Tab-separated table of C-alpha atoms and ligand atoms in Angstrom:
chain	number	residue	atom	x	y	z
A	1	UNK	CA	0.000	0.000	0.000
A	2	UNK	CA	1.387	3.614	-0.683
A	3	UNK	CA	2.012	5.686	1.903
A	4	UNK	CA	-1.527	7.114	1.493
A	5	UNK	CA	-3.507	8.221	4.392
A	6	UNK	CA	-6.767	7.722	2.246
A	7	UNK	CA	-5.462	4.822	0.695
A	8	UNK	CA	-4.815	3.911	4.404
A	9	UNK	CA	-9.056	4.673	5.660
A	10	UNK	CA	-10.406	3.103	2.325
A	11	UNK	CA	-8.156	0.152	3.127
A	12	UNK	CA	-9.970	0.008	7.090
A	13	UNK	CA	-5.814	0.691	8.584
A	14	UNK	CA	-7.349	4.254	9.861
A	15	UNK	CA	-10.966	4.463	11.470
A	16	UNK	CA	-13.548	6.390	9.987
A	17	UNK	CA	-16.882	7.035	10.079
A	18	UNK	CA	-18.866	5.781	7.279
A	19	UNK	CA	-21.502	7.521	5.323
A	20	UNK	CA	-21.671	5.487	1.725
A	21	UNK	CA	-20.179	2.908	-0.590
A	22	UNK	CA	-19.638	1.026	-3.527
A	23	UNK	CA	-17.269	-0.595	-5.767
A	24	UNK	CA	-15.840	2.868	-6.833
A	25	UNK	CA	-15.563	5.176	-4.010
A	26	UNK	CA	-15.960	5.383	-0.222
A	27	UNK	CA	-17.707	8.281	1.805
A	28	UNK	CA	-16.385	9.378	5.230
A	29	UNK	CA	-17.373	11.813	7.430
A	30	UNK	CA	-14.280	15.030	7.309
A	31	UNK	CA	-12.253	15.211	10.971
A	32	UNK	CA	-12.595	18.855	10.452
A	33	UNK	CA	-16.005	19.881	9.132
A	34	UNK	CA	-16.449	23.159	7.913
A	35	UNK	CA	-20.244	22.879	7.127
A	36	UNK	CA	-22.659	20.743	9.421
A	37	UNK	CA	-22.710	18.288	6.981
A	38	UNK	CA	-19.175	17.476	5.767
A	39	UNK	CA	-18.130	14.146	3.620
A	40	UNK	CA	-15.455	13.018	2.012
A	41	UNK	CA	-16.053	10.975	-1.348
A	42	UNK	CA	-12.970	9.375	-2.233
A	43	UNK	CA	-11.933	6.746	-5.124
A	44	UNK	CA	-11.015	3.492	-4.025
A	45	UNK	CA	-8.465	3.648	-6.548
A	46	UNK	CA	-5.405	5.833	-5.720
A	47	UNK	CA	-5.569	8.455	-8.045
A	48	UNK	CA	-3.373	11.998	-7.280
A	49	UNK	CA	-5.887	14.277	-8.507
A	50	UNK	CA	-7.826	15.517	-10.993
A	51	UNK	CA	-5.027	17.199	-12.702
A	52	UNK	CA	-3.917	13.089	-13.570
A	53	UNK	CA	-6.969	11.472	-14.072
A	54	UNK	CA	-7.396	9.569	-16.942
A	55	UNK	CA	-9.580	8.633	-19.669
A	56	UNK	CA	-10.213	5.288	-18.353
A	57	UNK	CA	-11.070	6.816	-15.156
A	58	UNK	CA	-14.091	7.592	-16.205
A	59	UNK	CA	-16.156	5.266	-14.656
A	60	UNK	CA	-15.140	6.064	-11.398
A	61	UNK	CA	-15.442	9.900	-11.859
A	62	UNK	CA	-18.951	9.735	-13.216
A	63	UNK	CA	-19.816	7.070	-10.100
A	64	UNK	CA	-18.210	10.014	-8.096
A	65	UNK	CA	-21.054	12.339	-8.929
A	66	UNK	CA	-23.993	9.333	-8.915
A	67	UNK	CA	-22.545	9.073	-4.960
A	68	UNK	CA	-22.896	12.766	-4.112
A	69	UNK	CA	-26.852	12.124	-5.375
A	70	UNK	CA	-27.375	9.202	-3.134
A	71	UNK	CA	-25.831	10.719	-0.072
A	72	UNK	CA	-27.553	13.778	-0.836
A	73	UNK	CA	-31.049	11.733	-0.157
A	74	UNK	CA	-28.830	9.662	2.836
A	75	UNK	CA	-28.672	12.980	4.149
A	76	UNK	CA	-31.866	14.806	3.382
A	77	UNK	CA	-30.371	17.513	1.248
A	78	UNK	CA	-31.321	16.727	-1.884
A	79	UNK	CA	-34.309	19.102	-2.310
A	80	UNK	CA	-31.822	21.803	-0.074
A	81	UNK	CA	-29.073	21.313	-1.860
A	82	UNK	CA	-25.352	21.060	-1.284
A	83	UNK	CA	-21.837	22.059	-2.612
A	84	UNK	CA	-19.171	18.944	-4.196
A	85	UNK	CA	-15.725	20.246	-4.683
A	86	UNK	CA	-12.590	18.786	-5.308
A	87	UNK	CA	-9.435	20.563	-4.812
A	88	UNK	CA	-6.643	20.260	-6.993
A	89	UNK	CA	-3.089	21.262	-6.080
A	90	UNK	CA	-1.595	23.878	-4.186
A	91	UNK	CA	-3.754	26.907	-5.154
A	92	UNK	CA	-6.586	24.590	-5.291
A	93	UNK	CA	-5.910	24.033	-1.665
A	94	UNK	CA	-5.255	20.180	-1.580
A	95	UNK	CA	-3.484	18.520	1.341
A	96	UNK	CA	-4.131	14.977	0.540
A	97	UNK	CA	-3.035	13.594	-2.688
A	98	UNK	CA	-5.540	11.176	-3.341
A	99	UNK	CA	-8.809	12.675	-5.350
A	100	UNK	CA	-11.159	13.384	-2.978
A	101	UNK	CA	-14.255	15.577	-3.376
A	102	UNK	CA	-15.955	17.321	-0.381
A	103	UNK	CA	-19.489	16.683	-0.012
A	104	UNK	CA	-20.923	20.013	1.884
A	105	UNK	CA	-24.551	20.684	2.906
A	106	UNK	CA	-26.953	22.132	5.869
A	107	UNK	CA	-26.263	25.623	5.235
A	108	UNK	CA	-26.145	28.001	2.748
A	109	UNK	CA	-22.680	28.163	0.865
A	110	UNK	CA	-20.857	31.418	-0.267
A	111	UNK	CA	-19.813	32.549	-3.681
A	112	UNK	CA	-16.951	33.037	-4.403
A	113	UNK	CA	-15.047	30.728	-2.107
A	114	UNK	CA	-11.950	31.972	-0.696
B	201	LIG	P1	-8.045	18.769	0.973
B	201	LIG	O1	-7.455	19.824	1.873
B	201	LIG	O2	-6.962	17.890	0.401
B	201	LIG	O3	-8.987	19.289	-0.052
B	201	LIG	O4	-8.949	17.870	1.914
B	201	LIG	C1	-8.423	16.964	2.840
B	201	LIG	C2	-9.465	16.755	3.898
B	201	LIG	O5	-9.163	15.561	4.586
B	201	LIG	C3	-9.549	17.869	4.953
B	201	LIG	O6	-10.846	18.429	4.959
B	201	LIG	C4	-9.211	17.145	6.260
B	201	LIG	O7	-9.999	17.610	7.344
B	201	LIG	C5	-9.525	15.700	5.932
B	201	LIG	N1	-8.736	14.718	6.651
B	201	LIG	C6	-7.374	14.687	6.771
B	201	LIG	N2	-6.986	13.615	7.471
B	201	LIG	C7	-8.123	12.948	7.812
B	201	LIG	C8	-8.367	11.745	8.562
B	201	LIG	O8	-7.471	11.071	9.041
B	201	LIG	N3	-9.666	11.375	8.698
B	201	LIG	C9	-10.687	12.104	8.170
B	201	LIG	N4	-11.931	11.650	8.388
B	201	LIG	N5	-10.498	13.222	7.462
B	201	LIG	C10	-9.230	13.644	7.289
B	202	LIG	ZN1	-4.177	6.933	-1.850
C-alpha cells in the first residue's frame, strides 16, 4: 500500500466514520467539518488528482457524482441542496493527494469561495 492516508481509511488501517459505498468510491465523514454536513467521497483507486486522471477513469469519476446524489437523499439535502468540490493542487488548496471531493450541505454556501 502507498504511503496514502486515504489509501490507508479506504483500506480500514485508519478508522472512519462511514456515510456510503460502492465498488468505486468510499464516503467518510471530514475530521474537520467546515459545514454541518461534511463528507469526504474518495476513489477506491489511488488516483493523485484531478489534474492526472485519466480517460479510463471515467467510470469512477462519473460514479463520483452518482454518490454525491445518493448521499444527498442519505442525508436529506437533496431538495436543499449542497456544494461537491474537489481541490486540486496547491492553489486549489489540496493537502491529501488522493482525489477526494468534499461533499458540503446544511447551510447556505458562499460565492466566491476563498
Ligand atoms: P483537501 O485539503 O486535500 O482538499 O482535503 C483533505 C481533507 O481531509 C480535509 O478536509 C481534512 O480535514 C480531511 N482529513 C485529513 N486527514 C483525515 C483523517 O485522518 N480522517 C478524516 N476523516 N479526514 C481527514
Ligand atoms: Zn491513496
Amino acid at each position: 500500500m502507498e504511503n496514502c492516508i486515504f489509501c490507508k481509511i479506504v483500506g480500514g488501517h485508519i478508522p472512519s466514520t462511514p456515510v456510503f459505498e460502492n465498488e468505486w468510491v468510499y464516503a467518510f465523514n471530514d475530521l474537520s467539518p467546515v459545514a454541518p454536513q461534511h463528507i469526504l467521497i474518495v476513489t477506491k483507486k489511488h488516483i493523485k488528482s484531478l489534474a492526472t486522471i485519466e480517460p479510463s477513469d471515467l467510470e469512477t469519476l462519473g460514479q463520483v457524482q452518482l454518490a454525491a446524489q445518493k448521499i444527498a437523499v442519505l442525508l436529506g439535502v437533496d431538495a436543499s441542496g449542497f456544494r461537491l468540490v474537489s481541490n486540486c493542487g496547491s492553489d486549489g488548496g489540496q493537502t491529501v493527494d488522493h482525489l477526494h471531493y468534499h461533499f458540503l450541505a446544511g447551510r447556505e454556501m458562499k460565492w466566491p469561495p476563498g
